Coordinates of C-alpha atoms in Angstrom, one line a residue:
M1 CA 141.7 33.9 -185.9
G2 CA 144.9 36.0 -185.7
E3 CA 144.3 36.6 -182.0
E4 CA 146.7 34.8 -179.7
I5 CA 145.2 32.6 -177.0
Y6 CA 147.0 32.3 -173.7
M7 CA 146.3 29.4 -171.3
S8 CA 147.4 29.2 -167.7
E9 CA 149.1 26.2 -166.4
W10 CA 146.0 25.4 -164.2
E11 CA 143.8 25.5 -167.3
W12 CA 146.1 23.1 -169.1
L13 CA 146.1 20.8 -166.1
A14 CA 142.3 21.0 -165.9
G15 CA 142.0 20.0 -169.5
Y16 CA 144.4 17.1 -169.1
L17 CA 142.7 15.9 -165.8
E18 CA 139.3 16.2 -167.4
G19 CA 140.3 13.4 -169.8
E20 CA 142.9 11.4 -167.9
G21 CA 142.6 12.3 -164.2
C22 CA 141.0 10.7 -161.2
F23 CA 139.6 12.5 -158.2
R24 CA 138.8 10.4 -155.1
M25 CA 138.9 9.9 -151.4
S26 CA 141.4 7.1 -150.7
G27 CA 141.2 4.9 -147.6
G28 CA 139.2 1.8 -147.7
R29 CA 135.5 1.4 -146.9
E30 CA 135.1 4.5 -144.8
R31 CA 135.9 7.0 -147.6
W32 CA 135.2 10.0 -145.4
L33 CA 138.0 9.0 -143.1
G34 CA 140.5 8.8 -146.1
S35 CA 142.6 11.4 -147.8
P36 CA 141.7 13.4 -150.9
E37 CA 143.7 12.2 -153.9
V38 CA 144.3 13.3 -157.5
I39 CA 145.9 10.7 -159.9
A40 CA 146.9 10.8 -163.5
V41 CA 148.5 7.9 -165.4
S42 CA 150.1 8.1 -168.9
V43 CA 152.7 6.5 -171.1
D44 CA 153.9 10.0 -172.1
Q45 CA 156.6 11.1 -169.6
D46 CA 156.8 14.7 -170.9
V47 CA 153.1 15.2 -170.2
M48 CA 153.4 13.7 -166.7
M49 CA 156.4 15.8 -166.0
R50 CA 154.4 19.0 -166.8
A51 CA 151.5 17.8 -164.7
A52 CA 153.8 16.9 -161.8
R53 CA 155.4 20.4 -161.9
I54 CA 152.0 22.1 -161.7
M55 CA 150.8 19.8 -158.9
D56 CA 154.1 20.2 -157.0
T57 CA 154.9 16.5 -156.9
A58 CA 157.1 13.8 -158.4
V59 CA 156.5 11.4 -161.3
K60 CA 156.7 7.7 -160.5
K61 CA 157.6 5.2 -163.2
R62 CA 155.5 2.1 -163.2
P63 CA 156.8 -0.6 -165.6
L64 CA 154.4 -2.9 -167.2
P65 CA 154.7 -6.7 -166.6
S66 CA 157.4 -8.4 -168.6
N67 CA 154.8 -10.4 -170.6
H68 CA 153.7 -7.1 -172.3
L69 CA 156.5 -7.1 -174.9
G70 CA 157.1 -3.8 -176.6
S71 CA 154.9 -1.9 -174.1
R72 CA 156.0 1.4 -172.7
P73 CA 156.2 2.1 -169.0
L74 CA 153.4 4.0 -167.2
W75 CA 154.1 7.3 -165.6
V76 CA 152.0 8.1 -162.5
V77 CA 151.5 11.5 -160.9
R78 CA 149.6 11.5 -157.5
V79 CA 148.9 14.0 -154.8
Y80 CA 147.2 13.5 -151.5
G81 CA 145.8 15.6 -148.7
D82 CA 146.0 19.3 -148.8
R83 CA 148.0 19.3 -152.1
A84 CA 145.2 17.3 -153.7
L85 CA 142.6 19.8 -152.3
R86 CA 144.6 22.7 -153.7
V87 CA 144.7 21.1 -157.1
M88 CA 141.0 20.3 -157.1
E89 CA 140.1 23.9 -156.1
H90 CA 142.3 25.3 -158.9
V91 CA 140.9 23.1 -161.7
L92 CA 137.3 23.0 -160.6
P93 CA 136.2 26.1 -162.5
Y94 CA 137.4 24.5 -165.8
M95 CA 135.9 21.0 -165.4
G96 CA 132.9 19.5 -167.0
E97 CA 129.8 18.4 -165.1
R98 CA 130.8 14.8 -164.2
R99 CA 134.3 15.8 -163.0
S100 CA 133.0 18.9 -161.2
A101 CA 130.4 16.7 -159.3
K102 CA 133.2 14.2 -158.3
I103 CA 135.5 17.0 -157.1
Q104 CA 132.6 18.6 -155.1
E105 CA 131.9 15.2 -153.5
V106 CA 135.6 14.8 -152.5
L107 CA 135.7 18.4 -151.2
T108 CA 132.6 17.7 -149.1
L109 CA 134.0 14.4 -147.7
A110 CA 137.3 16.0 -147.0
A111 CA 135.6 18.7 -144.9
Q112 CA 133.9 16.0 -142.9
R113 CA 137.1 14.2 -141.9
P114 CA 137.8 13.9 -138.2
G115 CA 139.9 16.7 -136.8
P116 CA 143.3 16.2 -135.1
N117 CA 141.6 15.1 -131.8
G118 CA 139.7 12.4 -133.7
S119 CA 136.3 13.7 -133.1
P120 CA 134.0 13.0 -136.1
G121 CA 132.5 15.8 -138.1
K122 CA 135.2 18.4 -137.4
P123 CA 137.1 19.5 -140.4
R124 CA 140.9 19.2 -140.3
P125 CA 142.9 22.4 -140.4
R126 CA 143.9 23.1 -144.0
N127 CA 147.6 23.0 -143.2
E128 CA 147.5 19.5 -141.6
R129 CA 149.3 16.9 -143.6
S130 CA 147.5 13.7 -144.2
A131 CA 148.9 10.6 -142.6
H132 CA 147.4 8.4 -145.3
T133 CA 150.0 8.7 -148.0
R134 CA 150.7 5.1 -149.0
W135 CA 152.0 4.6 -152.5
H136 CA 149.9 1.9 -154.3
T137 CA 151.7 0.3 -157.2
N138 CA 148.8 -1.8 -158.4
R139 CA 147.5 0.0 -161.4
G140 CA 144.4 -2.2 -161.4
A141 CA 143.5 -0.8 -158.0
I142 CA 143.9 2.7 -159.3
K143 CA 141.7 2.0 -162.3
E144 CA 138.9 0.2 -160.3
D145 CA 138.3 3.3 -158.1
C146 CA 138.8 6.0 -160.8
E147 CA 136.6 7.0 -163.6
Y148 CA 138.7 6.6 -166.8

C-alpha cells in the first residue's frame, strides 16, 4: 500500500474517455466517408482543460439554454481526423471491451476512406488533414450518436 502509483497522461485520458468519451465517424449516412472523431462533454472546466491539453485541442464553452436556471455551462473537447486517430491509438490499450470495439470500428472505417484522388477503398495518408471539421453546437446531436 505504501508503493507510489504513477499514471501517464494517456492512461488518465483513457480512464476519463472510458466513462465520458465518444468515439465515432462523423459525416452523415455514409459514415465511412466521414472523419474520425473523439468527443468529451462535461460541466467541469478543469477536467476538460486537462483532456484538451493531452489531445492537443481547445475547449469550447457551450452554455445551456436560458430556461435551465442555475445550470452550469457545458465544456466540450473535440478532435477530428488524424488527431482523433492518434488519440484512439494511444488510449486503445487501456479501454474496456465496448469502447475498444467502437475504437476498432472507427479505425477500420477510417482506413477505408477514399484517398486524395477520391477512389474508394484507398486509405488516406496519415498526415492528410480532414476537410470535414464542422463544429456542431447542438449537444443533442452529439448525444444521439455517442454512447454515453
